[in-house]
Tab-separated table of N, CA and C in Angstrom:
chain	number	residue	atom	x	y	z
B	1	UNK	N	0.838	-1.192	0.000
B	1	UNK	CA	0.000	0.000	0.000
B	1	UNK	C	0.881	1.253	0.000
B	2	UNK	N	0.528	2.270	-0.879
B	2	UNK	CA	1.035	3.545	-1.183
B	2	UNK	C	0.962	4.383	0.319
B	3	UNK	N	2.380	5.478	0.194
B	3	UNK	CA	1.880	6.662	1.219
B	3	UNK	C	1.162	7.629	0.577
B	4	UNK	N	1.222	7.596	-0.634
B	4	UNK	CA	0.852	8.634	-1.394
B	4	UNK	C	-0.713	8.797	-1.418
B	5	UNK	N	-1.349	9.971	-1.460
B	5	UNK	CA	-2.610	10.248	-1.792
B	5	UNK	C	-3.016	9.579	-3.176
B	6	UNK	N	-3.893	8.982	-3.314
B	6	UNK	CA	-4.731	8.187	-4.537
B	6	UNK	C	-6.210	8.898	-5.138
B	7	UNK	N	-6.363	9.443	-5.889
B	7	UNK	CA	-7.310	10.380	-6.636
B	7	UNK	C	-8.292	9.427	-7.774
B	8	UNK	N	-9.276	9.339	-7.595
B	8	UNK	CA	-9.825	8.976	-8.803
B	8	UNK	C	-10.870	10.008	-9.411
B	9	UNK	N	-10.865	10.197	-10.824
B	9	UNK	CA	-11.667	10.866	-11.577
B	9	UNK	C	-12.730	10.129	-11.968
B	10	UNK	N	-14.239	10.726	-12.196
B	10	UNK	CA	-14.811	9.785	-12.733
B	10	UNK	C	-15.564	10.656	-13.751
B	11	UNK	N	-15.961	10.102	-14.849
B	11	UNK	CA	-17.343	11.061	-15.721
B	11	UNK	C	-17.971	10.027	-16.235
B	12	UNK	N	-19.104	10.173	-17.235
B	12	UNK	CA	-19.536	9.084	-17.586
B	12	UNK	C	-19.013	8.462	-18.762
B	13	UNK	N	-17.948	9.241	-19.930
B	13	UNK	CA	-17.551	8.551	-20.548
B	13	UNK	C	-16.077	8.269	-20.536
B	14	UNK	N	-15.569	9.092	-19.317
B	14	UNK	CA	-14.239	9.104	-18.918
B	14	UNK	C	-12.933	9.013	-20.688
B	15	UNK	N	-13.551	10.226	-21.182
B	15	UNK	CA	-13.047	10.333	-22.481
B	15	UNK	C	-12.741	12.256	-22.793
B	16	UNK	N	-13.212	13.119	-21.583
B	16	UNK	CA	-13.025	14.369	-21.733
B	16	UNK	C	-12.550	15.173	-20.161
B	17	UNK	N	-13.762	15.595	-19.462
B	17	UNK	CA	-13.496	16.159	-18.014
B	17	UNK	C	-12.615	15.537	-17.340
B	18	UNK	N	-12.786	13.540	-17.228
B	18	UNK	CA	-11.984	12.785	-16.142
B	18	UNK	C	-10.344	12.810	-16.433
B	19	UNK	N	-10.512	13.036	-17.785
B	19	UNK	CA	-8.823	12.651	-18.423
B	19	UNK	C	-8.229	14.121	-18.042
B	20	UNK	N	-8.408	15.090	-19.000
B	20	UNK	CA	-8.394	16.266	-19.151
B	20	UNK	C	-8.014	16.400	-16.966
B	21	UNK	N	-8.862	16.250	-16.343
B	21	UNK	CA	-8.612	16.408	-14.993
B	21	UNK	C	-7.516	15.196	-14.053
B	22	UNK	N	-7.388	14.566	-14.989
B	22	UNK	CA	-6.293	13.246	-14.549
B	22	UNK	C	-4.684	13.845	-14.822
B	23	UNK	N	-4.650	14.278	-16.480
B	23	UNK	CA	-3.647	15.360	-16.479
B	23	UNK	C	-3.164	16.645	-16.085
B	24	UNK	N	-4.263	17.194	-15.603
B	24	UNK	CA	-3.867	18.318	-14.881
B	24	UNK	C	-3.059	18.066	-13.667
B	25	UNK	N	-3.625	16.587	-12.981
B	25	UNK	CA	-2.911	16.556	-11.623
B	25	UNK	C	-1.935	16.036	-11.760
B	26	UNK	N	-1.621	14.945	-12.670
B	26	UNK	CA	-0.195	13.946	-12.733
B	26	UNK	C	0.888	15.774	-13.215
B	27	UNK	N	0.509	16.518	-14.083
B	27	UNK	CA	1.092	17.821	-14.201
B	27	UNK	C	1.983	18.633	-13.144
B	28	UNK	N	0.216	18.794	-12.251
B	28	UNK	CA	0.540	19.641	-10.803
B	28	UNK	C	1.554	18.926	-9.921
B	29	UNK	N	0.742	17.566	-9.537
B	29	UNK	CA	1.405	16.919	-8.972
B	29	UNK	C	2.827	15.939	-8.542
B	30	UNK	N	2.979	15.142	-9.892
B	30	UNK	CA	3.522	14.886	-10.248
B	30	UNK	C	3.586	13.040	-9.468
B	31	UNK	N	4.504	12.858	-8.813
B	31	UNK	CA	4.607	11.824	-8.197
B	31	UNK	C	4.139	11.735	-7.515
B	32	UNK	N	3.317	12.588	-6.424
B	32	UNK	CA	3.078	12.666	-5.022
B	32	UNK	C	2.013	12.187	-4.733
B	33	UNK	N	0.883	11.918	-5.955
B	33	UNK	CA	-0.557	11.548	-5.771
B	33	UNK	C	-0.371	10.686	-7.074
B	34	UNK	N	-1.286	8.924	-6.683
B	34	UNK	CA	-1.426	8.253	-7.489
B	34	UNK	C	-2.863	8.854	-8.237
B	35	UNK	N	-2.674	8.896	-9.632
B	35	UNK	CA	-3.808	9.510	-10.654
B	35	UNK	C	-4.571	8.486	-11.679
B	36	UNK	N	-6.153	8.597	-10.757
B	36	UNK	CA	-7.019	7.399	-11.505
B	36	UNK	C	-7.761	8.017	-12.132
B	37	UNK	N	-8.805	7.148	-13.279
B	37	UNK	CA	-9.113	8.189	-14.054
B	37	UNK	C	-10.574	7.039	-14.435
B	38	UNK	N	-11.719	6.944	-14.778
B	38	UNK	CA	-12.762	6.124	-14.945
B	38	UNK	C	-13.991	6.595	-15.503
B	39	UNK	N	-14.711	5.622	-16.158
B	39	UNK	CA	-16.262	6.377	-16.791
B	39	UNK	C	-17.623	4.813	-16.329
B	40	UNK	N	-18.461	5.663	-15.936
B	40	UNK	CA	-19.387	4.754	-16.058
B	40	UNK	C	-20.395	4.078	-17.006
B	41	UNK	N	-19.877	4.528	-18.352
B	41	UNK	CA	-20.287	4.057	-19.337
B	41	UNK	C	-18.803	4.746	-20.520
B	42	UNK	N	-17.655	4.177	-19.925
B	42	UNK	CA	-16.922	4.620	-21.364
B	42	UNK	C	-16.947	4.174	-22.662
B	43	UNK	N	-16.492	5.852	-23.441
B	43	UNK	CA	-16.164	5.654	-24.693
B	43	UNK	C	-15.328	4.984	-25.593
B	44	UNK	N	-15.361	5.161	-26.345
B	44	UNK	CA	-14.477	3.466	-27.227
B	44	UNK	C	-12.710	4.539	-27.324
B	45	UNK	N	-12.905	5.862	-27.459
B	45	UNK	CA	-11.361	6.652	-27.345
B	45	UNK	C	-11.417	8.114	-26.553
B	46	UNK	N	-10.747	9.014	-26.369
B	46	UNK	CA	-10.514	9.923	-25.646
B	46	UNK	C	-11.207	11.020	-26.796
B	47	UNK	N	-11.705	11.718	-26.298
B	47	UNK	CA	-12.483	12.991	-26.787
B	47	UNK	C	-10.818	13.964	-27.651
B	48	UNK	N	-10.945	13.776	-29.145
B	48	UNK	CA	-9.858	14.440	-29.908
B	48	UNK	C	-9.561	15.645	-29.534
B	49	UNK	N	-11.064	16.752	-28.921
B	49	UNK	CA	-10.811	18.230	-28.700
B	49	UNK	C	-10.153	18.263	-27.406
B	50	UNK	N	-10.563	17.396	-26.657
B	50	UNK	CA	-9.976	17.761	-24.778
B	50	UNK	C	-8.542	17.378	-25.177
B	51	UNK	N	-8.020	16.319	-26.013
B	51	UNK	CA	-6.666	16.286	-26.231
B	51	UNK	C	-5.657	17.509	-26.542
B	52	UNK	N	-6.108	17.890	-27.928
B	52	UNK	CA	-5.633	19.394	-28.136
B	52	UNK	C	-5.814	20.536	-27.373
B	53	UNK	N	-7.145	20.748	-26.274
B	53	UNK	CA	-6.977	21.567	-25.612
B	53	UNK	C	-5.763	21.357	-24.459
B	54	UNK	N	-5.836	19.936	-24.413
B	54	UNK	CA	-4.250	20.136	-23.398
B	54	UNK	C	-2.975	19.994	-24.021
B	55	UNK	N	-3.184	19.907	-25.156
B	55	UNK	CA	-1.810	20.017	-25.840
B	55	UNK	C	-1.218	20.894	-25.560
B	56	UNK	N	-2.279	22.510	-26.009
B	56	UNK	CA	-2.145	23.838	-25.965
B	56	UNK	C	-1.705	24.362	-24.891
B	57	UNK	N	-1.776	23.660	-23.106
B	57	UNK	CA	-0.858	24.090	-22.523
B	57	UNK	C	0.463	23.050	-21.800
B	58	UNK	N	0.946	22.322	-22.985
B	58	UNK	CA	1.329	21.168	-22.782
B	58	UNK	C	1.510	20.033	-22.327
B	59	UNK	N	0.644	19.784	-22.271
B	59	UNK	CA	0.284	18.170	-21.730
B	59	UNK	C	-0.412	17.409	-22.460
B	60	UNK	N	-0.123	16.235	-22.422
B	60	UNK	CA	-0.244	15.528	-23.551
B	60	UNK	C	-1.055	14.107	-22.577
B	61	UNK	N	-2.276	13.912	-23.516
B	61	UNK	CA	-3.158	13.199	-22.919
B	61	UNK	C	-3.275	12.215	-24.008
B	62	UNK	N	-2.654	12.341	-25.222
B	62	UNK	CA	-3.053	11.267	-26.098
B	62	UNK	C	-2.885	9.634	-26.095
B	63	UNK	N	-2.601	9.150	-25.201
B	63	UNK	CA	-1.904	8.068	-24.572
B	63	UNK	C	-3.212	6.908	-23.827
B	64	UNK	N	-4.162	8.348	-22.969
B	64	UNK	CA	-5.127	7.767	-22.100
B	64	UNK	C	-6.175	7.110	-23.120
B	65	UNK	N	-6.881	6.070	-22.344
B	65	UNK	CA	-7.708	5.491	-22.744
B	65	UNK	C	-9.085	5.216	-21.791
B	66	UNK	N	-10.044	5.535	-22.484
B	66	UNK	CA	-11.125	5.662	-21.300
B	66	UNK	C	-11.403	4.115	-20.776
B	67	UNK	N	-11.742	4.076	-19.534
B	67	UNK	CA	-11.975	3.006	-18.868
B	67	UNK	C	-12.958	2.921	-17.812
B	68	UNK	N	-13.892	1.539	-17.677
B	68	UNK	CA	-14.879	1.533	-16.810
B	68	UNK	C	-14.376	1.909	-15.451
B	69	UNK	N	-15.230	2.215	-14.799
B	69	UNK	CA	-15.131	2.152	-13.236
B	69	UNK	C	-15.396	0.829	-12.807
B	70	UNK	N	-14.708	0.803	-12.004
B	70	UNK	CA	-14.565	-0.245	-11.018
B	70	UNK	C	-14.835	-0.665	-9.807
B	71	UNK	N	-15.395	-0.991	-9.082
B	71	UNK	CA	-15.859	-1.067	-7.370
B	71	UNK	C	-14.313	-1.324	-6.632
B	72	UNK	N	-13.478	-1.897	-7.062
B	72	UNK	CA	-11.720	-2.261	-6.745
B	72	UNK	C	-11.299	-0.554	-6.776
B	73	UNK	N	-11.051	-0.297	-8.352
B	73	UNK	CA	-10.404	0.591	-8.233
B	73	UNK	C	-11.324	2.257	-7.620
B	74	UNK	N	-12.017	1.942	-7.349
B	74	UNK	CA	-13.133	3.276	-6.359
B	74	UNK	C	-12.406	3.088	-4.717
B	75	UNK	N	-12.769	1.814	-4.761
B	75	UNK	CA	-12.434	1.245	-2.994
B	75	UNK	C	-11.115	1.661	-2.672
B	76	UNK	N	-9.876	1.643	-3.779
B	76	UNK	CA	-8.815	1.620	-3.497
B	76	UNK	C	-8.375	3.093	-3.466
B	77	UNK	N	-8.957	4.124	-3.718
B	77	UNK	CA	-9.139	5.864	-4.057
B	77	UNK	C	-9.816	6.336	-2.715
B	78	UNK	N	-8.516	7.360	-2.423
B	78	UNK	CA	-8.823	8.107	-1.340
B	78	UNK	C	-9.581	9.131	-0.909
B	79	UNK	N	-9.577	10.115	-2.660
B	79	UNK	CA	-10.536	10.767	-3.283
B	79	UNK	C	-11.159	10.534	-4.601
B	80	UNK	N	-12.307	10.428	-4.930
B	80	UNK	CA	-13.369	10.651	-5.456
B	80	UNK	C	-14.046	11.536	-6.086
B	81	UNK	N	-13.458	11.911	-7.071
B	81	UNK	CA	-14.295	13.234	-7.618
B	81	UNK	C	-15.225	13.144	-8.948
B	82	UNK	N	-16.181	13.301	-8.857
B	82	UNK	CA	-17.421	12.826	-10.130
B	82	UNK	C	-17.658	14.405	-10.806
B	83	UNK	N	-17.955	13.852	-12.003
B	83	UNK	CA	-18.315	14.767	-12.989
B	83	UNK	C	-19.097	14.735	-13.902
B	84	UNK	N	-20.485	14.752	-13.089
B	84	UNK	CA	-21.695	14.246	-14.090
B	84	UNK	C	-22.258	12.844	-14.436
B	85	UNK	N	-21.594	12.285	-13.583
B	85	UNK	CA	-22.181	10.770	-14.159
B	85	UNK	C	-23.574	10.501	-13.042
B	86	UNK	N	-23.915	11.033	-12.038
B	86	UNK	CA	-25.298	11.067	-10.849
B	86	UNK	C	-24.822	9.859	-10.193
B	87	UNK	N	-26.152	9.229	-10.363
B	87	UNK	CA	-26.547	7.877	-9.834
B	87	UNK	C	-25.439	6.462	-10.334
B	88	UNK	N	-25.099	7.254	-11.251
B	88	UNK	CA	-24.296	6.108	-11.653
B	88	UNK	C	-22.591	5.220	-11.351
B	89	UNK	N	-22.206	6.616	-10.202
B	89	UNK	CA	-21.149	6.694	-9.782
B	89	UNK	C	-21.462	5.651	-8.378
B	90	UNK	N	-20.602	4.990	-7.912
B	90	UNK	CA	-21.164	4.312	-6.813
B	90	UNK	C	-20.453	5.005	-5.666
B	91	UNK	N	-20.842	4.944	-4.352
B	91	UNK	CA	-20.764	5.584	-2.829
B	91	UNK	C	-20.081	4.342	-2.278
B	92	UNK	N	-18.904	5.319	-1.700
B	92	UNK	CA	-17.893	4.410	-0.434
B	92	UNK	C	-17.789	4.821	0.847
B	93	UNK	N	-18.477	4.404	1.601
B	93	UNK	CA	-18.382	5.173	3.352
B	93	UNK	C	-16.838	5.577	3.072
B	94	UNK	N	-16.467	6.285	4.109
B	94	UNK	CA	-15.216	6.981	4.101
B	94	UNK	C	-14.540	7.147	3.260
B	95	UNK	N	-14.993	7.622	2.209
B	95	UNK	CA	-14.070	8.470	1.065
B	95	UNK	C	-14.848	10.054	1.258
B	96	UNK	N	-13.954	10.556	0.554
B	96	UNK	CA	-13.933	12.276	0.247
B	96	UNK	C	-14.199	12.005	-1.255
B	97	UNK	N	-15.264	12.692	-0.896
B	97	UNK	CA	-16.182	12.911	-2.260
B	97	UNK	C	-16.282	13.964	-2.899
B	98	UNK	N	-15.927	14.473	-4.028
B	98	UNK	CA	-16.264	16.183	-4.961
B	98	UNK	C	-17.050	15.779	-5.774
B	99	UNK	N	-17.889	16.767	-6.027
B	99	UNK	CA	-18.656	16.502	-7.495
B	99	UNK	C	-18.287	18.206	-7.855
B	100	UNK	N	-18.001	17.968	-8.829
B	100	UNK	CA	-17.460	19.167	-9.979
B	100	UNK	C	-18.323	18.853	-11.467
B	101	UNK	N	-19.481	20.238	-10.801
B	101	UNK	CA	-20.274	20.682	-11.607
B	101	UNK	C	-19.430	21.309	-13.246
B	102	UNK	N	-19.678	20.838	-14.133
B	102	UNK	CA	-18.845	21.391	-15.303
B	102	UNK	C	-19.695	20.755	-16.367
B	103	UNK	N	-19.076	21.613	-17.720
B	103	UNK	CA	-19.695	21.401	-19.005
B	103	UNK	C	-19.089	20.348	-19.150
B	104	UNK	N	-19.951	19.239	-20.162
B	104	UNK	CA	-19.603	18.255	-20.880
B	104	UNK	C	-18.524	18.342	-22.168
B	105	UNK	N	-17.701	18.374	-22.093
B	105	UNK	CA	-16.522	18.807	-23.752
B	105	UNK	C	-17.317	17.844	-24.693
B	106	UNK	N	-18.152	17.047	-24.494
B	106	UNK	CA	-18.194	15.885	-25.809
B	106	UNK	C	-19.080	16.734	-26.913
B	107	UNK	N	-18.682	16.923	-28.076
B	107	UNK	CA	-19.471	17.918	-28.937
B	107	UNK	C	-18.945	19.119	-29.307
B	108	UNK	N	-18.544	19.871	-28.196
B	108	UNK	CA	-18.453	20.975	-27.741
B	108	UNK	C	-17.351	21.798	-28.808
B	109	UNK	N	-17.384	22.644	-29.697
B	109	UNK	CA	-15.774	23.466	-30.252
B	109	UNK	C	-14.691	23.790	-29.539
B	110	UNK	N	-13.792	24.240	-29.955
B	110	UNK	CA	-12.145	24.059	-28.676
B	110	UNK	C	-12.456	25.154	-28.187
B	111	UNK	N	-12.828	26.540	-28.217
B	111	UNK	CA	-13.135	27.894	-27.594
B	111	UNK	C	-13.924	27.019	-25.736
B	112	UNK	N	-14.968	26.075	-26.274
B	112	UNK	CA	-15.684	25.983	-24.915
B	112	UNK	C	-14.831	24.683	-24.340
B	113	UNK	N	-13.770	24.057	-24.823
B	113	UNK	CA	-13.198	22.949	-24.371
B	113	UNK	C	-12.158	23.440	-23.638
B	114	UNK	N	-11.675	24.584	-24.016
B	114	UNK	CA	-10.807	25.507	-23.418
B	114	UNK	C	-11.331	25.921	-22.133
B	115	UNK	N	-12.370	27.002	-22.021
B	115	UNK	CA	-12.959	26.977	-20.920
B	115	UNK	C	-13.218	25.907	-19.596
B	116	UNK	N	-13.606	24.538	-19.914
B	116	UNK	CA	-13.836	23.562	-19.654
B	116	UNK	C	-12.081	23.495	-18.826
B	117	UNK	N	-11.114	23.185	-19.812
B	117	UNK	CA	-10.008	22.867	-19.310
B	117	UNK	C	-9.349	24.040	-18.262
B	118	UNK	N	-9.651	25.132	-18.421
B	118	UNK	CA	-8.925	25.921	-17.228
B	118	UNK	C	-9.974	26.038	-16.057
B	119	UNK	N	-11.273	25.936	-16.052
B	119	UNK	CA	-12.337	26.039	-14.892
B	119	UNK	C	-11.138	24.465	-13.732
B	120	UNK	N	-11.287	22.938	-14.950
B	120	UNK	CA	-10.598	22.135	-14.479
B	120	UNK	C	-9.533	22.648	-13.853
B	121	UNK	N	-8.541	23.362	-14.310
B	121	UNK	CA	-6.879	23.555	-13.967
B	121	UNK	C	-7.401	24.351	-12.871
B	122	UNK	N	-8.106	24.943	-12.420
B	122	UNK	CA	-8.649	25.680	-11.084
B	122	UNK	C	-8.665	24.646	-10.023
B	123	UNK	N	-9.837	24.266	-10.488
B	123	UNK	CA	-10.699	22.885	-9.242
B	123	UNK	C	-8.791	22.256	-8.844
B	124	UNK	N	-7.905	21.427	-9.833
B	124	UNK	CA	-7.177	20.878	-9.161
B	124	UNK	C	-6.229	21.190	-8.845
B	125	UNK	N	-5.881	22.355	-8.916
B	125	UNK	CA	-5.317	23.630	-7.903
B	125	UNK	C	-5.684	23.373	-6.618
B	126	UNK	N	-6.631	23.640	-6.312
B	126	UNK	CA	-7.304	24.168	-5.089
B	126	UNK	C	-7.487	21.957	-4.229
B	127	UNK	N	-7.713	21.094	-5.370
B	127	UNK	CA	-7.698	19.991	-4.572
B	127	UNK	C	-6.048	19.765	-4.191
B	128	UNK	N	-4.821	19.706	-5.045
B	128	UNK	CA	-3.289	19.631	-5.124
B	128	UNK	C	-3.101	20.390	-3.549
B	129	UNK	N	-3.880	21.147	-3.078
B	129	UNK	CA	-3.725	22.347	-2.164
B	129	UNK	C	-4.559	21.370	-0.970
B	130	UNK	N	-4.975	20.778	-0.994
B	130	UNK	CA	-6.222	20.214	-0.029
B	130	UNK	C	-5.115	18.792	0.269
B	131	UNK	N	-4.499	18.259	-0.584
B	131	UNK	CA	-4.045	17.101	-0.563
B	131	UNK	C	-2.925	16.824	0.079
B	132	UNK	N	-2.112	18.733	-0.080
B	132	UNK	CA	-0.630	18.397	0.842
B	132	UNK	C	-1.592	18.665	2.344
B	133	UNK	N	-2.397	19.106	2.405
B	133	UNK	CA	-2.477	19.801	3.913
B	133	UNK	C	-2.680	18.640	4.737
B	134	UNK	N	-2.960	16.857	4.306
B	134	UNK	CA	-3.421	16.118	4.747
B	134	UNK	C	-2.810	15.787	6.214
């Protein structure tokens, strides 16, 4: 078992917000927090625009691949942060839970994927900040 803080992302197609917010922290963070990333109904590849929007401030997400959630890998996450998926996300007594209200990128032109990605680079600011104070 890790000392490190363990993060999981979740959305429902874990192909835009979860990734897009998975790289921001492996970014911020770097080593210090293990970075999970999950959808409750994923997509078959990663959303092309959330890629390029993090290209643009270099980070490179083209690699990730969306993936189901898991009851293992939830249980094994210290934090929990959902992004639109509701009911479909499942509940773990003692975890720290966020839900981060945000636009969906799937569809969306790079002007609002952009938006999308720095509202993100905020939120995991402010969690990166929550995580050393532990």
């Amino acid at each position: 078992m890790s000392d490190k803080p363990s993060v999981l992302f979740v959305c429902v197609h874990n192909a835009g917000r979860s990734q897009m917010a998975a790289g921001w922290l492996r970014h911020l963070a770097g080593d210090a927090v293990e970075v999970r990333s999950a959808g409750s109904e994923p997509a078959d590849r990663i959303n092309p625009v959330a890629v390029e929007a993090m290209r643009e401030v270099g980070i490179d997400i083209t690699d990730a691949t969306p993936a189901r959630l898991t009851w293992d890998t939830a249980e094994a996450s210290d934090v929990i942060v959902t992004m639109g998926c509701g009911d479909a996300c499942p509940v773990f007594p003692g975890k720290r839970y966020e839900d981060w209200s945000l636009t969906d990128p799937a569809g969306q032109p790079l002007e609002v994927v952009r938006r999308v990605r720095d509202d993100i680079r905020a939120r995991v600011e402010e969690l990166v900040g929550g995580l050393q104070r532990r």
